[in-house]
Amino acid sequence: MQRQGWGGESPPIGFRATGGLLLVAHLLLVGWVTLRPLDVPWVSATNLHPLAGIRADLARGPAEAAARIGSGLALLAPLGILLPLADGRLHVSPVGSLLRTVSAAALISLAIELLQTGVPGRVVDIDSVLLNTAGVAVLHLAVVPAARARLRRRPDGPRRRAPSARGGGTRPGPSERPGQGSPEVLRRWEEGRAQGATPTITRVGVAP
């Protein structure tokens, strides 16, 4: 069976395994950051109005707005690379890959927000889902299509020549003179060379 190289349907299995491990590690880190209880004197109200939280952050000033919005974009952004890497396919539609990745990231972000309802010091913010999903989409578009195209252009590794069905040997041509043999064998070889066809050399038994 022929192995697929870099130009096949998928990269080596090590890439998928590495992507899966990094994906699990990142999700565990995100869970620790977002679902651990916070000991705070007060928390902001739940925000179910899209963009209301972003407008409130912008009203706090450029520095605080950049920190809050940037953290929302960066939280799940690595999923834009890790999800396609764990999937492992190279020949996929860029639009389909983007939609699948963004949809999965949105579901993960929404699940985190729902779990935060039972964590002290945490509140639900719909703008967090929007920012998380946008960060995933931006990083996916910036890295994944170019990386897949580069991997598809890489040549396959050297392939082994398949042996022939009769044991892998090649039939000697008329120009290949046998090194040793009886006069009868040499005479047959000379006749075959003169006729332009590959002679058939019969085996000569050796008497005991």
mmCIF file of N, CA, C and O in Angstrom, residues 10 18 25 68 74 76 81 92 122 133 135 177 180 195 198:
data_model
loop_
_atom_site.group_PDB
_atom_site.id
_atom_site.type_symbol
_atom_site.label_atom_id
_atom_site.label_comp_id
_atom_site.label_asym_id
_atom_site.label_seq_id
_atom_site.Cartn_x
_atom_site.Cartn_y
_atom_site.Cartn_z
ATOM 1 N N SER A 10 -3.594 14.367 3.719
ATOM 2 C CA SER A 10 -3.355 14.825 5.080
ATOM 3 C C SER A 10 -1.873 14.775 5.370
ATOM 4 O O SER A 10 -1.127 14.001 4.791
ATOM 5 N N THR A 18 -0.032 16.072 17.566
ATOM 6 C CA THR A 18 0.453 17.290 18.217
ATOM 7 C C THR A 18 -0.661 18.316 18.333
ATOM 8 O O THR A 18 -0.819 18.967 19.376
ATOM 9 N N ALA A 25 -4.560 20.903 25.850
ATOM 10 C CA ALA A 25 -3.832 21.727 26.814
ATOM 11 C C ALA A 25 -4.378 23.151 26.850
ATOM 12 O O ALA A 25 -4.537 23.747 27.930
ATOM 13 N N ARG A 68 -9.089 45.143 27.831
ATOM 14 C CA ARG A 68 -10.274 44.298 27.949
ATOM 15 C C ARG A 68 -10.646 43.641 26.616
ATOM 16 O O ARG A 68 -10.913 42.441 26.551
ATOM 17 N N ALA A 74 -7.989 37.428 22.435
ATOM 18 C CA ALA A 74 -6.881 36.472 22.527
ATOM 19 C C ALA A 74 -7.233 35.194 23.264
ATOM 20 O O ALA A 74 -6.526 34.196 23.115
ATOM 21 N N LEU A 76 -9.508 32.702 23.110
ATOM 22 C CA LEU A 76 -9.713 31.482 22.325
ATOM 23 C C LEU A 76 -9.067 31.543 20.945
ATOM 24 O O LEU A 76 -9.240 30.616 20.148
ATOM 25 N N ILE A 81 -6.079 27.966 14.936
ATOM 26 C CA ILE A 81 -5.032 27.125 14.350
ATOM 27 C C ILE A 81 -5.133 25.691 14.857
ATOM 28 O O ILE A 81 -4.966 24.738 14.090
ATOM 29 N N VAL A 92 -9.206 21.062 1.761
ATOM 30 C CA VAL A 92 -10.540 21.432 2.205
ATOM 31 C C VAL A 92 -10.848 22.833 1.696
ATOM 32 O O VAL A 92 -9.946 23.607 1.368
ATOM 33 N N ARG A 122 -18.209 35.435 38.749
ATOM 34 C CA ARG A 122 -18.274 35.437 37.293
ATOM 35 C C ARG A 122 -19.675 35.791 36.839
ATOM 36 O O ARG A 122 -20.662 35.425 37.484
ATOM 37 N N THR A 133 -15.004 34.673 19.456
ATOM 38 C CA THR A 133 -15.214 34.140 18.107
ATOM 39 C C THR A 133 -14.473 34.961 17.061
ATOM 40 O O THR A 133 -13.883 34.411 16.118
ATOM 41 N N GLY A 135 -11.707 36.659 17.515
ATOM 42 C CA GLY A 135 -10.277 36.354 17.623
ATOM 43 C C GLY A 135 -9.911 35.069 16.919
ATOM 44 O O GLY A 135 -8.874 34.981 16.248
ATOM 45 N N ARG A 177 26.463 -10.085 -21.700
ATOM 46 C CA ARG A 177 27.083 -11.398 -21.971
ATOM 47 C C ARG A 177 27.269 -12.147 -20.663
ATOM 48 O O ARG A 177 27.770 -11.582 -19.694
ATOM 49 N N GLN A 180 30.163 -16.697 -17.179
ATOM 50 C CA GLN A 180 30.655 -18.054 -17.269
ATOM 51 C C GLN A 180 29.554 -18.947 -17.821
ATOM 52 O O GLN A 180 28.382 -18.647 -17.670
ATOM 53 N N GLN A 195 20.105 -12.272 -33.659
ATOM 54 C CA GLN A 195 18.713 -12.123 -34.087
ATOM 55 C C GLN A 195 18.037 -10.902 -33.479
ATOM 56 O O GLN A 195 16.913 -10.576 -33.824
ATOM 57 N N THR A 198 16.183 -11.188 -26.962
ATOM 58 C CA THR A 198 16.806 -11.648 -25.723
ATOM 59 C C THR A 198 16.788 -13.154 -25.688
ATOM 60 O O THR A 198 15.716 -13.768 -25.789
#
